[in-house]
XYZ file of C-alpha atoms in Angstrom:
696
model
C 0.000 0.000 0.000
C 1.187 3.619 -0.386
C 3.054 5.159 2.555
C 0.238 7.522 3.501
C -2.208 4.648 3.724
C 0.267 2.472 5.613
C 0.794 5.227 8.173
C -2.964 5.786 8.430
C -3.477 2.087 9.158
C -0.751 2.063 11.823
C -2.020 5.229 13.494
C -5.580 3.904 13.520
C -4.435 0.647 15.135
C -2.495 2.488 17.829
C -5.388 4.843 18.534
C -7.980 2.056 18.601
C -6.036 -0.095 21.044
C -5.153 2.888 23.191
C -8.763 4.052 23.442
C -10.281 0.604 23.915
C -7.733 -0.976 26.267
C -5.429 1.828 27.461
C -1.705 2.361 27.054
C -0.959 -0.583 29.318
C -2.064 -2.824 26.442
C 0.815 -1.620 24.206
C 4.203 -3.355 24.413
C 7.213 -1.408 23.127
C 9.755 -3.965 22.011
C 12.727 -3.102 19.830
C 15.241 -5.233 21.682
C 18.220 -5.790 19.396
C 21.309 -4.477 17.602
C 19.581 -2.553 14.821
C 21.845 0.524 14.796
C 25.123 1.718 16.256
C 24.178 5.364 15.654
C 23.404 7.766 18.473
C 20.303 9.189 16.761
C 18.952 6.379 14.570
C 18.917 3.997 17.529
C 15.726 2.044 17.014
C 14.898 1.458 20.670
C 15.317 5.136 21.532
C 13.177 6.203 18.576
C 10.378 3.787 19.470
C 10.381 4.586 23.174
C 10.357 8.346 22.524
C 7.385 7.877 20.211
C 5.405 5.653 22.593
C 6.095 7.911 25.571
C 4.680 10.790 23.537
C 1.620 8.655 22.839
C 0.981 8.188 26.551
C 3.280 5.335 27.511
C 3.728 1.604 27.044
C 4.620 -1.598 28.844
C 8.394 -1.877 28.818
C 11.027 -4.497 29.546
C 13.998 -4.490 31.890
C 17.246 -6.486 31.890
C 18.777 -8.111 28.822
C 18.987 -11.546 27.282
C 22.780 -11.247 27.536
C 23.110 -10.720 31.294
C 19.649 -10.852 32.874
C 20.535 -13.113 35.808
C 23.703 -11.144 36.557
C 21.664 -7.942 36.514
C 19.425 -9.418 39.212
C 21.992 -11.004 41.538
C 25.016 -8.685 41.497
C 23.305 -5.645 43.096
C 22.422 -7.843 46.088
C 26.004 -9.083 46.454
C 28.094 -6.022 45.523
C 25.618 -3.148 45.747
C 26.100 -1.962 42.174
C 24.669 -2.734 38.763
C 26.119 -5.577 36.747
C 27.275 -3.079 34.116
C 29.177 -1.051 36.712
C 30.950 -4.169 37.968
C 31.726 -5.441 34.462
C 33.012 -2.038 33.327
C 35.475 -2.235 36.240
C 36.665 -5.730 35.415
C 40.445 -5.886 36.027
C 42.040 -4.585 32.817
C 44.403 -6.782 30.860
C 47.204 -4.244 31.333
C 47.062 -4.975 35.087
C 46.798 -8.720 34.606
C 50.049 -9.034 32.687
C 51.856 -7.130 35.465
C 50.272 -8.606 38.580
C 48.787 -12.017 37.733
C 50.344 -15.405 36.992
C 47.197 -17.496 36.461
C 43.830 -16.800 34.826
C 41.138 -19.426 35.406
C 38.346 -18.774 32.944
C 34.914 -20.254 33.546
C 33.244 -20.152 30.118
C 36.309 -18.996 28.212
C 37.458 -15.712 26.678
C 36.064 -15.957 23.176
C 37.974 -13.935 20.586
C 35.050 -13.764 18.151
C 33.019 -11.647 20.562
C 35.811 -9.119 21.139
C 35.156 -7.674 17.679
C 31.985 -5.949 18.826
C 30.757 -3.437 21.365
C 27.463 -1.655 21.960
C 27.455 1.521 19.907
C 30.452 0.556 17.787
C 34.119 -0.020 18.441
C 37.295 1.755 17.387
C 39.800 -0.135 19.522
C 40.497 -3.694 18.337
C 43.337 -4.575 20.680
C 41.994 -7.587 22.606
C 44.103 -10.135 20.718
C 47.281 -8.100 21.123
C 46.617 -7.591 24.838
C 46.077 -11.308 25.409
C 49.220 -12.124 23.456
C 51.191 -9.754 25.677
C 49.806 -11.459 28.773
C 50.855 -14.845 27.442
C 54.316 -13.536 26.540
C 54.594 -12.154 30.082
C 54.177 -15.689 31.406
C 50.524 -15.609 32.436
C 49.000 -19.106 32.338
C 45.383 -19.754 31.329
C 42.908 -22.492 32.223
C 39.800 -22.829 30.039
C 36.870 -24.401 31.892
C 34.344 -25.018 29.130
C 32.850 -27.849 27.066
C 34.393 -26.150 23.999
C 38.184 -26.018 23.567
C 38.299 -22.902 21.399
C 36.406 -20.776 23.915
C 39.983 -19.685 24.659
C 42.251 -18.867 21.704
C 44.867 -21.440 20.745
C 47.686 -18.886 20.989
C 47.140 -18.736 24.763
C 48.043 -22.434 25.061
C 45.389 -22.831 27.741
C 44.929 -25.959 29.810
C 41.469 -27.216 28.754
C 39.128 -28.547 31.435
C 36.144 -29.931 29.450
C 33.526 -29.768 32.188
C 29.913 -30.750 31.769
C 27.774 -27.825 30.630
C 26.094 -26.071 33.591
C 28.333 -27.757 36.186
C 30.522 -24.739 37.002
C 28.929 -24.049 40.393
C 29.702 -27.597 41.531
C 33.326 -27.158 40.475
C 33.559 -23.804 42.286
C 32.104 -25.372 45.421
C 34.676 -28.170 45.233
C 37.446 -25.582 45.008
C 35.966 -23.622 47.914
C 35.670 -26.751 50.070
C 39.347 -27.535 49.564
C 40.349 -23.971 50.420
C 38.379 -24.041 53.672
C 39.194 -27.563 54.859
C 42.904 -27.096 54.131
C 42.883 -23.672 55.832
C 43.893 -21.888 52.632
C 41.139 -19.276 52.670
C 41.801 -15.623 53.535
C 40.070 -15.264 56.895
C 41.196 -11.672 57.354
C 39.578 -10.628 54.068
C 36.368 -12.474 54.911
C 36.159 -10.836 58.340
C 36.821 -7.297 57.141
C 35.095 -7.123 53.769
C 32.328 -9.758 53.734
C 29.235 -10.855 55.599
C 27.659 -14.284 55.747
C 30.655 -16.569 55.343
C 29.716 -18.594 58.436
C 26.221 -19.289 57.065
C 27.665 -20.260 53.677
C 30.327 -22.452 55.312
C 27.625 -24.503 57.040
C 26.290 -25.388 53.598
C 29.733 -25.838 52.022
C 30.907 -28.246 54.725
C 27.620 -30.160 54.797
C 26.649 -29.081 58.295
C 23.266 -27.767 57.134
C 22.283 -30.590 54.769
C 24.572 -33.525 55.506
C 26.428 -33.301 52.196
C 29.921 -31.788 52.128
C 30.564 -30.083 48.778
C 34.042 -31.555 48.549
C 36.101 -32.234 45.449
C 34.792 -35.798 45.107
C 31.194 -34.552 45.216
C 32.039 -31.871 42.642
C 33.803 -34.371 40.383
C 30.627 -36.444 40.059
C 28.810 -33.406 38.664
C 31.419 -31.586 36.586
C 33.317 -34.613 35.225
C 36.690 -33.224 36.344
C 38.900 -35.442 38.517
C 38.704 -34.717 42.249
C 42.460 -34.529 42.743
C 42.743 -32.097 39.864
C 40.203 -29.861 41.625
C 42.157 -30.007 44.883
C 45.425 -29.165 43.141
C 43.862 -26.152 41.424
C 42.518 -24.856 44.751
C 46.000 -25.038 46.259
C 47.461 -23.316 43.219
C 44.891 -20.515 43.400
C 45.745 -19.931 47.048
C 49.471 -19.921 46.362
C 49.978 -17.501 43.472
C 48.536 -14.228 42.114
C 45.436 -15.219 40.177
C 42.320 -13.979 38.473
C 39.030 -15.818 38.109
C 37.112 -14.998 34.934
C 33.488 -15.756 34.137
C 31.684 -15.378 30.829
C 28.146 -14.117 30.380
C 27.011 -17.492 29.058
C 27.171 -19.157 32.476
C 24.276 -17.102 33.827
C 21.990 -17.965 30.882
C 21.114 -21.290 32.524
C 18.763 -22.800 35.071
C 19.629 -21.030 38.336
C 21.887 -18.728 36.329
C 22.305 -16.389 39.294
C 24.347 -19.040 41.110
C 27.555 -19.072 38.998
C 27.922 -15.295 39.390
C 27.236 -15.402 43.120
C 29.434 -18.440 43.691
C 32.431 -17.082 41.803
C 32.065 -13.978 43.959
C 32.218 -16.138 47.080
C 35.239 -18.000 45.695
C 36.944 -14.683 44.988
C 36.326 -13.660 48.603
C 37.812 -16.906 49.931
C 40.961 -16.127 47.942
C 40.966 -12.540 49.239
C 42.028 -10.985 45.938
C 39.217 -8.496 45.287
C 40.550 -4.957 44.931
C 44.117 -5.987 44.075
C 45.403 -4.879 40.639
C 44.772 -7.537 37.998
C 43.333 -10.024 40.504
C 39.995 -10.997 42.005
C 37.207 -11.792 39.550
C 36.692 -10.536 35.999
C 33.130 -10.479 34.706
C 32.647 -10.732 30.952
C 36.050 -11.000 29.273
C 35.461 -12.000 25.669
C 31.762 -11.094 25.705
C 32.275 -7.688 24.117
C 35.566 -5.898 23.559
C 35.533 -3.204 26.179
C 35.052 -5.223 29.361
C 38.594 -5.962 30.475
C 40.273 -4.575 27.371
C 39.388 -0.854 27.489
C 41.923 -0.125 30.217
C 41.480 2.441 32.958
C 41.355 5.506 30.695
C 37.768 5.702 29.496
C 35.428 8.580 28.720
C 34.351 10.383 31.925
C 31.123 11.643 30.323
C 28.052 10.254 28.590
C 27.736 10.559 24.839
C 24.604 12.377 23.662
C 21.496 10.245 23.226
C 18.001 10.860 21.905
C 15.789 12.009 24.816
C 13.026 9.451 25.345
C 10.831 11.413 27.740
C 9.000 9.915 30.701
C 6.890 6.784 30.455
C 3.609 7.283 32.376
C 3.039 3.493 32.352
C 4.985 1.797 35.151
C 4.230 -1.814 34.216
C 7.245 -3.808 33.030
C 8.408 -7.360 32.472
C 11.839 -8.985 32.665
C 12.705 -8.998 28.967
C 12.877 -12.787 28.553
C 9.346 -13.271 29.883
C 7.635 -11.900 26.768
C 5.933 -15.162 25.770
C 4.740 -15.723 29.349
C 3.245 -12.220 29.290
C 1.409 -12.772 26.014
C 0.103 -16.216 26.992
C -0.921 -15.350 30.572
C -2.592 -11.919 30.698
C -3.460 -11.139 34.302
C -1.258 -13.944 35.604
C 1.032 -13.317 38.559
C 4.696 -14.188 38.920
C 7.540 -13.641 41.358
C 10.431 -11.385 40.483
C 13.263 -10.201 42.742
C 11.190 -10.070 45.904
C 8.048 -8.726 44.241
C 4.813 -10.316 43.063
C 3.959 -8.834 39.672
C 1.082 -9.215 37.227
C 1.304 -9.654 33.475
C -0.595 -7.020 31.455
C -3.040 -7.865 28.668
C -1.127 -6.844 25.536
C -3.178 -6.049 22.439
C -0.521 -4.315 20.327
C 3.222 -4.882 19.901
C 5.344 -2.189 18.266
C 8.842 -3.374 17.333
C 11.493 -1.335 15.524
C 14.738 -3.164 14.885
C 15.656 -6.391 16.626
C 14.320 -9.876 16.063
C 12.799 -11.950 18.898
C 12.591 -14.895 16.497
C 16.369 -14.862 16.800
C 17.025 -14.127 20.465
C 14.022 -15.668 22.244
C 13.697 -19.323 23.233
C 11.233 -22.095 22.325
C 10.177 -20.444 19.074
C 7.190 -22.721 18.601
C 5.839 -21.389 21.889
C 6.706 -17.822 20.866
C 4.723 -18.232 17.622
C 1.708 -19.278 19.665
C 2.135 -16.286 21.983
C 2.825 -13.830 19.143
C -0.608 -14.557 17.666
C -2.423 -13.286 20.784
C -2.271 -9.474 20.293
C -4.661 -7.814 17.862
C -1.874 -5.976 16.032
C 1.881 -6.314 15.568
C 3.781 -3.439 13.924
C 7.386 -3.993 12.818
C 10.010 -1.731 11.219
C 12.949 -3.484 9.556
C 15.184 -3.439 6.495
C 15.110 -7.200 5.857
C 12.416 -9.857 6.021
C 13.243 -11.232 9.438
C 10.971 -13.865 10.912
C 9.610 -11.134 13.188
C 8.634 -9.044 10.163
C 7.039 -12.116 8.570
C 4.899 -12.550 11.685
C 3.733 -8.906 11.745
C 0.449 -7.334 10.642
C 2.047 -4.053 9.543
C 5.618 -3.867 8.214
C 7.328 -0.536 7.577
C 10.416 -0.873 5.319
C 13.249 0.870 7.179
C 16.563 2.198 5.954
C 19.926 0.658 6.752
C 22.804 2.518 8.407
C 24.330 3.073 4.943
C 21.256 5.044 3.859
C 21.247 7.731 6.564
C 23.532 10.056 8.532
C 24.518 9.548 12.161
C 27.539 9.251 14.431
C 28.750 6.431 16.657
C 30.654 6.033 19.887
C 30.490 2.877 21.971
C 30.426 2.609 25.731
C 33.945 2.856 27.225
C 35.351 3.508 23.744
C 37.335 6.646 22.921
C 36.588 6.819 19.196
C 33.881 8.968 17.600
C 32.883 7.965 14.083
C 30.839 10.084 11.651
C 28.428 7.739 9.867
C 27.954 9.325 6.448
C 25.109 8.285 4.206
C 26.591 6.238 1.362
C 23.584 5.605 -0.882
C 20.040 6.853 -1.275
C 17.386 4.752 0.489
C 16.393 1.693 -1.504
C 13.028 2.058 -3.233
C 10.686 3.810 -0.776
C 12.387 2.823 2.490
C 12.220 5.419 5.266
C 14.217 5.757 8.453
C 12.489 5.105 11.770
C 12.436 8.812 12.563
C 10.445 9.553 9.411
C 8.023 6.716 10.151
C 7.451 7.828 13.740
C 7.155 11.456 12.654
C 4.400 10.446 10.229
C 2.593 8.442 12.895
C 2.986 11.237 15.463
C 1.513 13.731 13.000
C -1.573 11.563 12.579
C -1.857 11.082 16.334
C -1.512 14.753 17.188
C 1.947 15.121 18.742
C 4.326 15.663 15.806
C 5.826 18.869 17.215
C 6.450 17.214 20.572
C 8.160 14.274 18.859
C 10.307 16.146 16.317
C 10.833 19.423 18.216
C 10.975 20.969 14.755
C 14.240 19.232 13.852
C 15.133 17.232 10.779
C 17.102 14.008 11.235
C 20.361 15.772 10.352
C 19.605 18.581 12.773
C 19.110 15.983 15.515
C 22.484 14.411 14.679
C 24.171 17.807 15.011
C 22.244 18.551 18.223
C 23.368 15.286 19.833
C 26.963 16.094 18.916
C 26.605 19.490 20.588
C 25.253 17.775 23.726
C 28.233 15.410 23.657
C 30.648 18.296 23.169
C 29.153 20.223 26.085
C 29.455 17.215 28.387
C 33.039 16.619 27.291
C 33.934 20.251 27.994
C 32.546 19.892 31.522
C 34.983 16.979 31.927
C 37.864 19.061 30.477
C 37.965 16.976 27.289
C 38.104 18.892 24.024
C 36.046 17.667 21.067
C 35.949 19.400 17.662
C 32.966 21.440 16.507
C 30.409 19.545 14.449
C 31.565 20.734 11.042
C 35.169 19.752 11.762
C 34.109 16.390 13.162
C 31.695 15.631 10.328
C 34.265 16.284 7.607
C 37.315 15.061 9.475
C 36.867 11.307 9.706
C 37.178 9.180 12.839
C 38.105 11.240 15.888
C 40.137 9.586 18.646
C 40.232 11.231 22.057
C 43.788 11.859 23.194
C 44.165 9.429 26.096
C 46.605 11.782 27.789
C 43.512 13.878 28.595
C 41.900 10.956 30.422
C 42.516 10.147 34.056
C 43.058 6.569 35.135
C 39.995 5.243 36.920
C 40.310 3.893 40.444
C 37.818 1.060 40.661
C 35.066 0.720 43.248
C 36.454 -2.476 44.795
C 39.951 -0.978 44.989
C 38.615 1.935 47.035
C 36.567 -0.464 49.144
C 39.592 -2.633 49.877
C 41.706 0.386 50.815
C 39.090 1.776 53.220
C 35.784 -0.109 53.627
C 34.520 2.439 56.150
C 35.052 5.389 53.814
C 33.906 3.542 50.683
C 31.240 1.037 51.766
C 29.357 -0.957 49.168
C 25.704 -0.149 48.561
C 24.530 -3.396 50.156
C 22.535 -3.611 53.418
C 25.751 -4.446 55.275
C 28.058 -2.171 53.283
C 30.156 -5.249 52.501
C 30.215 -8.122 49.995
C 27.270 -10.361 50.843
C 28.195 -14.039 50.658
C 24.948 -14.611 52.536
C 22.105 -12.202 51.762
C 19.440 -11.734 54.408
C 17.393 -9.853 51.825
C 17.382 -12.708 49.296
C 16.762 -15.244 52.058
C 13.690 -13.251 53.101
C 12.137 -13.808 49.676
C 11.741 -17.499 50.506
C 12.644 -18.753 47.035
C 13.459 -22.445 46.684
C 15.344 -21.740 43.440
C 17.566 -18.967 44.858
C 18.549 -19.384 48.497
C 20.225 -16.903 50.822
C 23.676 -18.065 49.722
C 25.201 -19.482 46.527
C 24.343 -23.149 46.116
C 24.218 -26.092 43.757
C 20.568 -26.633 42.826
C 19.484 -29.718 40.903
C 18.518 -28.986 37.308
C 15.876 -30.321 34.957
C 18.111 -30.125 31.880
C 21.560 -31.374 32.837
C 23.606 -34.360 31.716
C 23.154 -35.851 35.170
C 19.374 -35.372 35.290
C 16.659 -37.987 34.569
C 15.728 -36.116 31.371
C 19.175 -36.954 29.958
C 18.045 -40.574 29.605
C 15.766 -39.429 26.788
C 17.804 -36.503 25.460
C 21.462 -37.344 26.175
C 23.249 -34.377 24.557
C 23.703 -30.904 26.061
C 23.140 -28.196 23.463
C 25.707 -25.386 23.379
C 23.977 -22.550 21.500
C 26.792 -20.019 21.556
C 27.579 -16.922 19.499
C 28.469 -17.501 15.827
C 31.849 -16.831 14.242
C 30.555 -15.589 10.888
C 28.026 -12.880 11.807
C 26.788 -10.736 14.697
C 23.885 -12.625 16.259
C 21.596 -13.093 13.215
C 22.782 -10.017 11.324
C 24.166 -10.739 7.852
C 23.247 -14.408 8.001
C 22.288 -13.849 4.359
C 25.787 -12.494 3.598
C 28.510 -14.435 1.843
C 30.683 -15.011 4.931
C 27.883 -16.663 6.868
C 26.532 -18.632 3.924
C 29.949 -20.038 3.030
C 30.233 -21.490 6.535
C 27.063 -23.560 6.149
C 26.807 -27.202 5.132
C 24.320 -27.836 2.332
C 22.756 -24.457 3.213
C 22.262 -25.431 6.891
C 23.995 -24.061 9.962
C 27.004 -26.155 10.983
C 26.861 -28.094 14.262
C 29.893 -29.602 15.993
C 29.819 -32.903 17.826
C 32.424 -35.235 19.281
C 33.484 -38.316 17.234
C 32.298 -40.591 20.039
C 28.743 -39.205 19.931
C 28.682 -39.268 16.135
C 29.916 -42.848 15.872
C 27.188 -44.360 18.054
C 24.597 -42.659 15.819
C 26.182 -43.561 12.488
C 26.825 -39.901 11.684
C 29.711 -38.797 9.460
C 31.304 -35.416 8.839
C 29.202 -33.372 6.406
C 25.959 -35.260 7.066
C 22.709 -33.423 7.657
C 21.365 -34.176 11.112
C 18.085 -33.610 12.889
C 18.374 -32.188 16.396
C 15.232 -32.664 18.453
C 13.531 -32.677 21.823
C 9.933 -32.298 22.975
C 9.917 -28.580 22.120
C 10.890 -28.822 18.471
C 13.360 -30.001 15.852
C 15.777 -28.453 13.379
C 18.222 -29.532 10.695
C 21.944 -28.762 10.650
C 25.083 -29.870 8.878
C 27.582 -31.666 11.090
C 31.290 -31.188 11.713
C 32.969 -33.974 13.683
C 35.474 -32.441 16.090
C 37.416 -33.267 19.231
C 37.295 -29.580 20.177
C 33.974 -30.182 21.899
C 33.591 -32.610 24.792
C 31.576 -35.847 24.536
C 27.951 -35.411 25.524
C 27.727 -31.875 24.149
C 26.765 -30.576 20.713
C 27.370 -27.025 19.512
C 24.869 -25.223 17.274
C 25.491 -21.451 17.202
C 22.651 -18.971 17.284
C 21.731 -16.752 14.362
C 20.498 -18.928 11.503
C 17.330 -17.231 10.288
C 14.256 -19.095 11.492
C 12.812 -21.141 8.622
C 9.954 -23.566 9.403
C 9.333 -26.052 6.607
C 5.605 -25.334 6.679
C 4.910 -21.967 8.347
C 1.198 -22.754 8.614
C 1.874 -25.910 10.638
C 2.467 -25.665 14.404
C 5.801 -27.170 15.479
C 6.948 -27.504 11.880
C 10.488 -28.791 11.303
C 12.937 -25.861 11.245
C 15.116 -26.549 8.195
C 17.919 -23.981 8.513
C 19.515 -24.679 11.908
C 18.022 -22.236 14.422
C 18.733 -23.704 17.892
C 15.989 -21.689 19.567
C 13.333 -24.129 18.411
C 15.001 -26.441 20.955
C 15.851 -24.163 23.887
C 13.715 -23.824 27.010
C 11.629 -20.734 27.682
C 11.717 -20.587 31.476
C 13.183 -18.110 33.924
C 16.525 -18.693 35.602
C 14.812 -18.390 38.984
C 12.176 -16.334 40.740
C 14.904 -13.819 41.536
C 16.040 -12.991 37.996
C 13.446 -14.481 35.618
C 16.168 -14.275 32.937
C 16.743 -16.541 29.974
C 17.946 -20.082 30.704
C 18.637 -21.022 27.082
C 21.919 -22.812 27.818
C 20.202 -25.465 29.926
C 18.940 -27.554 27.029
C 19.052 -31.276 26.312
C 18.557 -32.761 22.848
C 19.157 -35.881 20.825
C 20.415 -36.159 17.263
C 19.846 -38.465 14.323
C 21.039 -38.601 10.736
C 18.480 -36.983 8.413
C 17.700 -39.468 5.643
C 14.919 -37.687 3.755
C 15.117 -35.302 0.809
C 16.437 -31.951 1.986
C 13.738 -29.284 2.333
C 14.323 -25.967 0.600
C 15.810 -23.135 2.672
C 13.481 -20.173 2.136
C 14.684 -17.837 4.903
C 16.413 -15.445 2.510
C 13.612 -15.289 -0.043
C 11.171 -12.408 -0.002
C 7.602 -13.455 0.780
C 5.006 -13.005 -1.926
C 3.693 -9.440 -1.949
C 0.495 -8.106 -3.436
C 0.112 -4.429 -4.302
C -3.203 -2.876 -3.343
C -4.276 -0.090 -5.686
């Protein structure tokens, strides 16, 4: 239909739902990596528009770190982002540390990205320097190449989701052999005595010793004991990836590694303690201590009059259970009755779990409006689709968090066909809904870009950092802030260690909470008052593993960013017979008669998908790797639970909260089985445009 009619239809839908059900029936999505620009940031554009309309139901947390976002404020009194941004920098590690023990690895592929763009690509060089300085690495992961080969790491191929058991085994050895730092625990922590009762088995009759841990993590007990002694005897750093908290009880690995760090007494020492998120994006751990002391300009979103929210990963629960109640972080909340979803950028059919369940939930609202520049599965499941421009078709500027590079993003080509940027679409909708002036403030898109630069420049001047005027910046290429202008940051835990009375943590006790009275008061059976091993439904040691004996590792891909550019040549060349490539151990392949290059069917009771197979000893037996990001492609879209033919692992993953505390995604707790696919290969249609009919 023509643009004017398309905008009329969208405005009418928004107005109808708003008048009939109220603004609490509108969900403002737009979770995703649609733009690195400061102005054409899809989430900001959508939220500004919906706030001007009277508000919307919003989401909190992220799929990346939802459980960490819930647990870390209770333990350290700060947000997860604050703690991760102050992860010990690699420059300190190579000077002060001899051993890095990495739970979940330090994946090089993820260091190529950063929210808002990245100018510094030095992670590989920094790690190489650490190795050359004699730092040793241990990779605790079911996948060998979660740590780069050039680091010559000692690989501990633990069972997926068993890290807490291993940490408890290490902690038990430290305590029973009197290797723990009692002075640190007494001065900087609360709750060790309560935790020790559990650790030593005094509260439940089961000591969490190395032998107990070995049964769960599949690492020899003596090896665990030796590592504990080594950790106590030399300068060390514990590292934990984001992936470990995307599991059943995903809060526990982050809490338990904190407790282990306290037992070792290394928090607040340069290059030691615990590092959160190395290898998850570039800047955590690799940005150094000299980072921007001001916020880069962002599009003002206004105030949202609607106060109802959901943890972001509970979207399908919300749509399927309007009016239902659920526990979250000490609160009892109620799901709203959503009648309209507005989504600009992002693709829940990539990042959400149990896609067959999501399809069922997605059909509940009266209207779904999507803006995008490609036919994602989300766009294919929408009622109204607005064709949006790409970053190459508009002007903007970029600067990522903790980065020191500002990049002018010049328009390269005219918009394809009749595509419009999100700002133009929202301006057209706002005009029809009576608040165009409020939304645009009389500015064109380019005027907004210049305005946001002026805001950035003003903030930088207040921090005594000089940025060029807009004209100089816009025509001068990438601008790098002179790091000599930047002060070295003293981290929160360093100040706390130096003087806990002067710099207390923002916890109830002012100290690190190994035992949390606040969490204990919630009465949750799936998140106790202290870190603990909690039995899991989807674990290689669980009863469910008798039916589905392989643990699915659905990690980040090497050939694209999430699902972006899956249709590009780099991603497509990595596929096997047009399907995403899965890796499995020779032992698991042999018992199923599977050979390298075969097409396999991965399945469980939630769904099934096809993939090509690579036989590799770089993944442990009992695990199978299928990266995320293959565009969702059901063989028969009209059929519920249709076979997914392209290799999207989220038809298999579980859609359940980590716990009542965090309600985050638990995608990495997933059991499957595999068989050789013997039938004729279905066509991959994910990259083909759906049939369109022009209405005169």
